[in-house]
Structure formats: C-alpha cells, structure tokens
Short mmCIF file of C-alpha atoms and ligand atoms in Angstrom, two decimals:
data_model
loop_
_atom_site.label_atom_id
_atom_site.label_comp_id
_atom_site.label_asym_id
_atom_site.label_seq_id
_atom_site.Cartn_x
_atom_site.Cartn_y
_atom_site.Cartn_z
CA UNK C 247 -1.45 24.31 15.90
CA UNK C 248 0.26 23.36 12.65
CA UNK C 249 -1.72 21.20 10.22
CA UNK C 250 0.04 18.56 8.11
CA UNK C 251 -1.19 18.41 4.51
CA UNK C 252 -0.51 16.26 1.49
CA UNK C 253 0.49 18.93 -1.04
CA UNK C 254 1.71 16.69 -3.86
CA UNK C 255 1.51 13.05 -4.93
CA UNK C 256 3.14 10.77 -7.50
CA UNK C 257 3.20 7.12 -8.44
CA UNK C 258 5.17 4.75 -10.61
CA UNK C 259 4.04 1.48 -12.18
CA UNK C 260 6.44 -0.72 -14.15
CA UNK C 261 5.49 -1.24 -17.78
CA UNK C 262 5.44 -5.04 -17.90
CA UNK C 263 1.94 -6.46 -17.49
CA UNK C 264 1.23 -9.90 -16.01
CA UNK C 265 -2.30 -10.96 -16.96
CA UNK C 266 -4.48 -13.71 -15.51
CA UNK C 267 -3.97 -15.52 -18.77
CA UNK C 268 -0.16 -15.36 -18.26
CA UNK C 269 -0.61 -16.78 -14.74
CA UNK C 270 -2.78 -19.62 -16.04
CA UNK C 271 0.28 -20.80 -18.01
CA UNK C 272 2.44 -20.77 -14.88
CA UNK C 273 0.12 -22.43 -12.29
CA UNK C 274 -3.18 -24.30 -12.36
CA UNK C 275 -5.64 -21.43 -12.38
CA UNK C 276 -7.92 -19.50 -14.73
CA UNK C 277 -8.94 -15.96 -15.53
CA UNK C 278 -12.47 -16.81 -14.40
CA UNK C 279 -11.29 -18.10 -10.96
CA UNK C 280 -9.01 -15.13 -10.32
CA UNK C 281 -11.57 -12.51 -11.37
CA UNK C 282 -14.38 -14.06 -9.34
CA UNK C 283 -12.28 -14.62 -6.18
CA UNK C 284 -10.13 -11.46 -6.25
CA UNK C 285 -11.43 -8.96 -8.85
CA UNK C 286 -7.93 -8.77 -10.34
CA UNK C 287 -7.18 -8.96 -14.07
CA UNK C 288 -3.62 -7.69 -14.36
CA UNK C 289 -0.70 -6.63 -12.24
CA UNK C 290 2.64 -4.95 -13.08
CA UNK C 291 6.06 -6.56 -12.82
CA UNK C 292 9.30 -4.65 -12.33
CA UNK C 293 12.23 -5.36 -14.63
CA UNK C 294 15.23 -7.15 -13.17
CA UNK C 295 17.05 -3.80 -12.91
CA UNK C 296 14.12 -1.99 -11.26
CA UNK C 297 14.07 -1.93 -7.47
CA UNK C 298 12.09 -0.48 -4.58
CA UNK C 299 14.59 2.41 -4.59
CA UNK C 300 14.36 3.20 -8.31
CA UNK C 301 10.56 2.94 -8.41
CA UNK C 302 10.30 4.97 -5.19
CA UNK C 303 12.62 7.62 -6.63
CA UNK C 304 10.44 7.98 -9.74
CA UNK C 305 7.28 8.33 -7.66
CA UNK C 306 9.04 10.85 -5.37
CA UNK C 307 10.18 13.00 -8.32
CA UNK C 308 6.60 13.21 -9.56
CA UNK C 309 5.30 14.05 -6.08
CA UNK C 310 7.90 16.83 -5.67
CA UNK C 311 6.97 18.24 -9.08
CA UNK C 312 3.29 18.11 -8.20
CA UNK C 313 4.00 19.92 -4.91
CA UNK C 314 6.24 22.49 -6.61
CA UNK C 315 9.08 21.67 -4.22
CA UNK C 316 12.73 20.85 -4.71
CA UNK C 317 14.42 17.85 -3.11
CA UNK C 318 16.58 20.28 -1.07
CA UNK C 319 13.45 21.44 0.77
CA UNK C 320 12.77 17.95 2.12
CA UNK C 321 13.93 17.41 5.68
CA UNK C 322 12.70 13.83 6.24
CA UNK C 323 12.27 10.83 3.92
CA UNK C 324 10.14 7.95 5.19
CA UNK C 325 10.01 4.80 3.05
CA UNK C 326 7.41 2.12 3.75
CA UNK C 327 8.44 -1.17 2.18
CA UNK C 328 8.64 -4.88 2.89
CA UNK C 329 10.84 -5.40 -0.16
CA UNK C 330 13.80 -3.07 0.51
CA UNK C 331 16.77 -3.17 -1.89
CA UNK C 332 18.90 -4.42 1.03
CA UNK C 333 18.33 -5.25 4.69
CA UNK C 334 20.69 -2.32 5.15
CA UNK C 335 21.46 0.37 4.12
CA UNK C 336 17.88 1.57 4.06
CA UNK C 337 16.02 2.17 0.81
CA UNK C 338 15.31 5.67 2.16
CA UNK C 339 19.07 6.43 2.11
CA UNK C 340 19.35 5.16 -1.48
CA UNK C 341 16.44 7.36 -2.55
CA UNK C 342 17.86 10.35 -0.64
CA UNK C 343 21.05 10.03 -2.66
CA UNK C 344 19.20 9.61 -5.98
CA UNK C 345 17.07 12.68 -5.32
CA UNK C 346 19.96 14.78 -4.02
CA UNK C 347 17.88 15.52 -0.92
CA UNK C 348 20.97 16.51 1.03
CA UNK C 349 19.19 18.06 4.00
CA UNK C 350 16.89 15.09 4.62
CA UNK C 351 17.11 12.45 7.32
CA UNK C 352 16.12 9.07 5.90
CA UNK C 353 14.40 6.06 7.42
CA UNK C 354 12.65 2.85 6.30
CA UNK C 355 9.62 1.57 8.13
CA UNK C 356 7.90 -1.75 7.77
CA UNK C 357 4.21 -2.25 8.47
CA UNK C 358 3.49 -4.47 5.45
CA UNK C 359 0.37 -3.36 3.53
CA UNK C 360 -0.44 -0.72 6.18
CA UNK C 361 2.94 0.96 5.60
CA UNK C 362 1.61 4.00 3.73
CA UNK C 363 -0.75 4.88 6.58
CA UNK C 364 1.94 4.28 9.21
CA UNK C 365 4.28 6.59 7.27
CA UNK C 366 1.56 9.25 6.91
CA UNK C 367 1.03 9.13 10.65
CA UNK C 368 4.77 9.61 11.31
CA UNK C 369 4.89 12.47 8.78
CA UNK C 370 1.93 14.16 10.45
CA UNK C 371 3.66 13.89 13.85
CA UNK C 372 6.96 15.28 12.48
CA UNK C 373 5.21 18.25 10.89
CA UNK C 374 2.78 19.08 13.67
CA UNK C 375 5.45 18.82 16.40
CA UNK C 376 7.55 21.33 14.46
CA UNK C 377 10.42 18.87 13.90
CA UNK C 378 10.03 18.92 10.09
CA UNK C 379 8.57 21.28 7.48
CA UNK C 380 8.49 18.97 4.45
CA UNK C 381 8.37 15.20 4.69
CA UNK C 382 8.54 12.84 1.73
CA UNK C 383 6.41 9.75 2.32
CA UNK C 384 7.25 6.95 -0.10
CA UNK C 385 5.90 3.42 -0.44
CA UNK C 386 7.73 1.15 -2.85
CA UNK C 387 7.34 -2.57 -3.41
CA UNK C 388 8.92 -5.14 -5.67
CA UNK C 389 6.66 -7.92 -4.43
CA UNK C 390 7.56 -10.06 -7.45
CA UNK C 391 10.94 -10.61 -5.73
CA UNK C 392 9.27 -12.44 -2.82
CA UNK C 393 6.28 -14.00 -4.63
CA UNK C 394 6.31 -17.74 -5.25
CA UNK C 395 5.18 -18.24 -8.85
CA UNK C 396 4.60 -21.92 -8.04
CA UNK C 397 2.01 -21.09 -5.35
CA UNK C 398 -1.34 -20.36 -7.03
CA UNK C 399 -2.93 -19.09 -3.83
CA UNK C 400 -0.54 -16.13 -3.54
CA UNK C 401 1.04 -15.42 -6.95
CA UNK C 402 -2.26 -14.23 -8.41
CA UNK C 403 -2.54 -11.42 -5.87
CA UNK C 404 0.62 -9.37 -5.89
CA UNK C 405 2.13 -6.71 -8.13
CA UNK C 406 4.94 -4.13 -8.13
CA UNK C 407 4.74 -0.35 -7.90
CA UNK C 408 5.51 2.76 -5.88
CA UNK C 409 3.80 5.89 -4.59
CA UNK C 410 4.89 9.09 -2.91
CA UNK C 411 3.39 12.09 -1.15
CA UNK C 412 4.90 15.38 -0.02
CA UNK C 413 3.54 16.18 3.42
CA UNK C 414 4.05 19.76 4.39
CA UNK C 415 3.38 22.39 7.04
CA UNK C 416 2.48 24.94 4.37
CA UNK C 417 0.39 24.96 1.17
CA UNK C 418 -3.02 23.57 0.32
CA UNK C 419 -4.11 20.04 -0.44
CA UNK C 420 -5.41 17.17 1.66
CA UNK C 421 -5.27 17.95 5.37
CA UNK C 422 -4.38 14.85 7.40
CA UNK C 423 -6.93 15.22 10.20
CA UNK C 424 -6.67 11.88 11.99
CA UNK C 425 -4.65 8.70 11.56
CA UNK C 426 -5.74 5.76 13.65
CA UNK C 427 -3.34 2.78 13.73
CA UNK C 428 -3.35 -0.70 15.29
CA UNK C 429 -1.36 -3.92 15.43
CA UNK C 430 -1.62 -7.48 16.74
CA UNK C 431 1.49 -9.65 16.67
CA UNK C 432 -0.40 -12.73 17.83
CA UNK C 433 -1.29 -13.78 14.28
CA UNK C 434 2.10 -12.91 12.79
CA UNK C 435 2.56 -16.35 11.22
CA UNK C 436 -0.61 -16.17 9.11
CA UNK C 437 1.13 -13.84 6.65
CA UNK C 438 4.90 -13.82 6.58
CA UNK C 439 8.24 -14.30 4.84
CA UNK C 440 9.80 -17.04 6.99
CA UNK C 441 13.49 -16.86 6.04
CA UNK C 442 16.16 -14.25 5.37
CA UNK C 443 15.95 -12.56 8.77
CA UNK C 444 18.14 -13.38 11.78
CA UNK C 445 15.84 -16.22 12.94
CA UNK C 446 16.36 -18.14 9.76
CA UNK C 447 19.22 -16.80 7.70
CA UNK C 448 19.49 -18.01 4.11
CA UNK C 449 20.65 -21.63 3.92
CA UNK C 450 20.45 -24.57 1.56
CA UNK C 451 17.43 -25.78 3.54
CA UNK C 452 15.63 -22.40 3.44
CA UNK C 453 16.12 -22.26 -0.32
CA UNK C 454 14.93 -25.83 -0.88
CA UNK C 455 11.83 -25.22 1.24
CA UNK C 456 11.04 -22.00 -0.66
CA UNK C 457 11.05 -20.07 2.59
CA UNK C 458 12.14 -16.79 0.97
CA UNK C 459 8.66 -16.32 -0.47
CA UNK C 460 5.43 -14.97 1.02
CA UNK C 461 3.48 -17.61 2.97
CA UNK C 462 -0.16 -16.86 3.65
CA UNK C 463 -3.24 -18.52 5.13
CA UNK C 464 -5.55 -16.75 2.66
CA UNK C 465 -8.84 -17.61 4.28
CA UNK C 466 -7.81 -16.55 7.78
CA UNK C 467 -6.15 -13.36 6.54
CA UNK C 468 -9.30 -12.54 4.60
CA UNK C 469 -11.49 -12.61 7.72
CA UNK C 470 -9.09 -10.51 9.78
CA UNK C 471 -8.67 -7.99 6.94
CA UNK C 472 -12.42 -7.36 6.66
CA UNK C 473 -12.88 -7.02 10.42
CA UNK C 474 -9.86 -4.85 11.08
CA UNK C 475 -10.38 -2.47 8.16
CA UNK C 476 -14.01 -1.94 9.13
CA UNK C 477 -13.08 -1.38 12.80
CA UNK C 478 -10.21 0.95 11.92
CA UNK C 479 -12.55 3.03 9.75
CA UNK C 480 -15.14 3.24 12.53
CA UNK C 481 -12.60 4.15 15.24
CA UNK C 482 -10.91 6.75 13.04
CA UNK C 483 -14.24 8.44 12.33
CA UNK C 484 -15.24 8.33 16.01
CA UNK C 485 -11.90 9.90 17.01
CA UNK C 486 -12.54 12.64 14.43
CA UNK C 487 -16.16 13.31 15.37
CA UNK C 488 -17.18 12.63 11.77
CA UNK C 489 -20.11 10.42 10.76
CA UNK C 490 -19.98 7.79 8.01
CA UNK C 491 -22.57 9.79 6.04
CA UNK C 492 -20.22 12.78 5.87
CA UNK C 493 -17.64 10.83 3.84
CA UNK C 494 -17.45 11.55 0.13
CA UNK C 495 -14.82 8.93 -0.74
CA UNK C 496 -13.22 5.78 0.66
CA UNK C 497 -9.83 4.76 -0.73
CA UNK C 498 -8.98 1.33 0.72
CA UNK C 499 -5.93 -0.93 0.48
CA UNK C 500 -6.46 -2.95 -2.71
CA UNK C 501 -6.34 -6.48 -1.25
CA UNK C 502 -9.29 -8.32 -2.83
CA UNK C 503 -12.59 -7.18 -4.40
CA UNK C 504 -14.54 -9.25 -1.89
CA UNK C 505 -12.78 -7.49 1.02
CA UNK C 506 -13.60 -4.15 -0.64
CA UNK C 507 -17.23 -5.19 -1.16
CA UNK C 508 -17.50 -6.02 2.55
CA UNK C 509 -16.13 -2.56 3.40
CA UNK C 510 -18.52 -0.95 0.93
CA UNK C 511 -21.46 -2.47 2.83
CA UNK C 512 -20.43 -0.42 5.87
CA UNK C 513 -20.65 2.75 3.74
CA UNK C 514 -23.90 1.88 2.03
CA UNK C 515 -24.78 5.58 1.54
CA UNK C 516 -21.83 5.93 -0.87
CA UNK C 517 -22.42 5.21 -4.58
CA UNK C 518 -20.30 2.21 -5.65
CA UNK C 519 -17.88 4.39 -7.64
CA UNK C 520 -17.01 6.38 -4.51
CA UNK C 521 -15.04 3.42 -3.16
CA UNK C 522 -11.98 3.93 -5.31
CA UNK C 523 -10.45 0.82 -6.89
CA UNK C 524 -7.29 0.05 -8.83
CA UNK C 525 -6.95 -3.65 -8.03
CA UNK C 526 -8.32 -4.80 -11.37
CA UNK C 527 -5.22 -3.41 -13.14
CA UNK C 528 -2.50 -3.47 -10.45
CA UNK C 529 -3.46 -6.22 -7.97
CA UNK C 530 -2.20 -5.85 -4.40
CA UNK C 531 0.96 -3.71 -4.29
CA UNK C 532 1.18 -3.86 -0.47
CA UNK C 533 2.35 -0.56 1.11
CA UNK C 534 2.13 1.22 -2.27
CA UNK C 535 -1.50 0.34 -2.97
CA UNK C 536 -3.26 3.22 -1.14
CA UNK C 537 -0.65 5.71 -2.34
CA UNK C 538 -1.05 4.68 -5.99
CA UNK C 539 -4.85 4.83 -5.66
CA UNK C 540 -4.71 8.24 -3.95
CA UNK C 541 -2.44 9.62 -6.68
CA UNK C 542 -4.66 8.33 -9.50
CA UNK C 543 -7.77 9.61 -7.73
CA UNK C 544 -6.19 13.09 -7.44
CA UNK C 545 -4.96 13.10 -11.04
CA UNK C 546 -8.43 12.16 -12.27
CA UNK C 547 -9.67 15.27 -10.46
CA UNK C 548 -12.35 13.31 -8.65
CA UNK C 549 -12.16 15.01 -5.26
CA UNK C 550 -13.77 18.39 -4.60
CA UNK C 551 -12.89 21.09 -2.08
CA UNK C 552 -14.61 20.49 1.23
CA UNK C 553 -14.91 16.72 0.79
CA UNK C 554 -13.86 14.20 3.41
CA UNK C 555 -11.88 11.14 2.33
CA UNK C 556 -11.17 8.00 4.32
CA UNK C 557 -8.17 5.72 3.72
CA UNK C 558 -8.14 2.27 5.32
CA UNK C 559 -5.57 -0.52 5.28
CA UNK C 560 -4.67 -3.94 6.66
CA UNK C 561 -1.48 -5.96 6.39
CA UNK C 562 0.91 -8.56 7.75
CA UNK C 563 1.96 -8.23 11.36
CA UNK C 564 -1.00 -7.89 11.68
CA UNK C 565 -1.14 -4.14 11.20
CA UNK C 566 -4.06 -1.92 10.25
CA UNK C 567 -5.12 1.68 10.15
CA UNK C 568 -7.38 4.39 8.80
CA UNK C 569 -6.82 8.05 8.00
CA UNK C 570 -9.30 10.88 7.58
CA UNK C 571 -8.32 13.55 5.03
CA UNK C 572 -10.08 16.84 4.29
CA UNK C 573 -9.80 18.23 0.79
CA UNK C 574 -9.04 21.93 1.34
N1 COA I 642 -6.80 -20.88 -8.94
C1 COA I 642 -7.63 -21.90 -8.77
N2 COA I 642 -7.88 -22.46 -7.57
C2 COA I 642 -7.26 -21.94 -6.51
C3 COA I 642 -6.38 -20.85 -6.61
C4 COA I 642 -6.15 -20.32 -7.89
N3 COA I 642 -5.33 -19.27 -8.10
N4 COA I 642 -5.91 -20.54 -5.38
C5 COA I 642 -6.48 -21.40 -4.52
N5 COA I 642 -7.29 -22.26 -5.20
C6 COA I 642 -8.10 -23.35 -4.67
C7 COA I 642 -7.60 -23.88 -3.38
O1 COA I 642 -6.56 -24.81 -3.58
C8 COA I 642 -8.85 -24.51 -2.80
O2 COA I 642 -9.02 -25.77 -3.40
P1 COA I 642 -9.58 -27.01 -2.54
O3 COA I 642 -10.94 -26.59 -2.09
O4 COA I 642 -9.56 -28.11 -3.54
O5 COA I 642 -8.61 -27.17 -1.41
C9 COA I 642 -9.97 -23.60 -3.30
O6 COA I 642 -9.41 -22.85 -4.40
C10 COA I 642 -10.49 -22.63 -2.29
O7 COA I 642 -9.38 -22.04 -1.62
P2 COA I 642 -9.55 -20.87 -0.60
O8 COA I 642 -8.20 -20.51 -0.05
O9 COA I 642 -10.63 -21.20 0.38
O10 COA I 642 -10.06 -19.71 -1.57
P3 COA I 642 -10.56 -18.30 -1.19
O11 COA I 642 -11.92 -18.10 -1.70
O12 COA I 642 -10.29 -17.97 0.25
O13 COA I 642 -9.61 -17.37 -2.07
C11 COA I 642 -7.67 -15.98 -1.74
C12 COA I 642 -8.21 -17.40 -1.85
C13 COA I 642 -6.19 -16.03 -1.49
C14 COA I 642 -7.98 -15.26 -3.04
C15 COA I 642 -8.42 -15.26 -0.57
O14 COA I 642 -8.39 -16.06 0.57
C16 COA I 642 -7.84 -13.92 -0.23
O15 COA I 642 -7.83 -13.00 -1.03
N6 COA I 642 -7.39 -13.76 1.04
C17 COA I 642 -6.86 -12.50 1.50
C18 COA I 642 -5.50 -12.32 0.96
C19 COA I 642 -4.99 -10.96 1.18
O16 COA I 642 -5.65 -10.00 0.93
N7 COA I 642 -3.76 -10.89 1.65
C20 COA I 642 -3.07 -9.69 1.83
C21 COA I 642 -3.65 -8.96 2.96
S1 COA I 642 -2.96 -7.39 3.00
#
C-alpha cells in the first residue's frame, strides 16, 4: 500500500508584534495576568494588505522549496482556514493562482483549530487511495480580522500566521501513520462567530452587537479542550498499536499553556521540552498553530530518524483530532 509522507514544510508569520503590554493599553488586563493564565507573551498581526491567501502562499512556497517540488507537480491544494479571504471563491483557488499550480484541484475546509489535522487526514486519503501524488496542505489564519479588541477574554489569545506541508506518495520525511478525528456539534455555540453566514447576514444590528467577532465561553471551552485532546491522543495511539512511552515528541495545538500542561501530565515520561511549544511568541493561530510548530520543530532539527511524533488538536465545532507521524 502507498504511504503518505510529509516531505516538506513551511510557515509564515507576519512581522508586526502585539505584546501583552500593547494589549494592556487596549483593554483592562496585564502582562502578569496573561502570562499566568495563558503562557502567551506576544502574537503576530497581519498588515491590512496581508490575507489568509497571501500568508498561505508564502508558507506554501517555502514548503515546496523544502520538498524540492514545483507547483506544477501539485495535484490537490487543501486550505484549512476559518478566516478565508472571501466566503467564495475559496482561498485555495486564490493560492492556486498565485502559485501557478495549474494542475491542482483546490478546496477550502473548515474545522477551526483542528483544521490542519483534518487537512492532513484528507491528504493521506487522497495519496493512499491513488487519487493524488502530491497534495499541498495549507493552514492560514488572519484571526485579527475576527478578534474583538474590546473583549479582554478573547483578544489576548489569538494571532495571525500560516503553515504548509507537501504530502507526497514518494520521498522521505514524516510518514503519516494514523489520523484520528472527531466532532461534536452539540456545543457549537460555546465557540463561534455568530454573524456573517446565511443565518445572520451582516446587518446594522449585527454590526452594533459586535456579532462579527469570535464569541467564546473560555472556561467551558477549556475543559472540553483538555478532555478531547487527551482522548484523541489516546485513541490515535490505540488505533496505531503504539504505547505512550514510545513517543519521542508531542506537538499540540497551541491553545493555552495550562491546556498544554494538562496534556503533558498524560505523557509524564516525556521531558518537558519534548512537548513542543510556540504559544509564548505566536499565541493561538487556530488551524495554523500545529503546522507552524511542526515547521519550526523540523527546522530546528529536533527530530531524529526512527522517532514517533504525536500531533493533537481541538477547536470550535467542536472538532478534535490526533495524528501519529514516524520520522523516516
Ligand atoms: N485580563 C484580566 N482579567 C481577565 C481577562 C484578562 N485578559 N480575561 C478575563 N478576565 C477576568 C474575567 O473577567 C473574570 O473576572 P471575574 O472573576 O471578576 O468575573 C476572571 O478573569 C476569571 O475569568 P475566567 O474566564 O474564569 O478565566 P480563566 O482562568 O478561565 O481564563 C481564558 C480565561 C480565556 C484564558 C481561558 O478560559 C482559556 O484559555 N480557555 C480556553 C480558550 C481556548 O483555548 N480557546 C480556543 C480553543 S481552540
């Protein structure tokens, strides 16, 4: 059977930095509160003329270069985003055009912060079924466009950025062994963007009520995130026949340091630095967060041949997932 592998990665972070100190001038908060409750110190903000498509294109170019592939070799582009440039056309089509990936089909998918893992799962299926040979997985978020900088409980968390991976039927890299996904629409309203869709199109009222921004019940989401990410990790490992002790690295969605600490407890055999973190400098970049972390982890040369790596995510929907990768 064919084996899908990540053979190249890339990421893009906008240059502008938004520090906790900057936020403390915008809402009633403090560096001390944000660091102790979230672990975050800074996040990046896209310029006005930077979009999910332009950031995704930059990340994709770097991933293609890393993989040693041209855009013409790509036959499918999957873009995970909850901040697309437009409702339609898809951001994937805009990126396809920018890259000149003329032979590629292009599709957006939306699984909030679990989007990267959902896209990896689709890429694996496309490759291993023989439908595609080279799939470009991209996650790109301009969360600053839907963040309410008057709401101190959410604006401290989110940042902008993009990540990409070339998933291929040939070449060496990180073999995608198992991706385990889940969803539960029952708690959809705990984390959502209420207006702008067909249920509540933009109106004077929706603008006045600030309904085009992320609304979140932080406490509730926190509890679900811990539970679901731990369960997803366990179920993914069980499905793979791999024990927790065999893992060399865990690269989780960068939601909150306390959520990551709770996950770390499950993998108590791992030294603390083997749970890879970027949230201190980038905050929560939703679908992009695992992809950015994976790219930085690779570029730092931290992984070694033969090691097993677990990715785990949770997001609005609710959605969640975990993926087991083998470094080959
Ligand atoms: N600065 C200072 N005080 C703040 C604050 C801020 N930025 N944000 C909230 N507070 C206040 C609240 O108003 C509340 O005050 P009160 O007790 O007077 O009502 C108090 O801090 C405690 O609020 P609470 O919501 O219980 O804090 P918390 O410890 O749960 O932390 C989050 C809030 C948002 C950091 C935390 O719930 C969280 O990270 N949740 C998960 C979010 C997430 O990961 N979402 C994406 C999932 S993919």
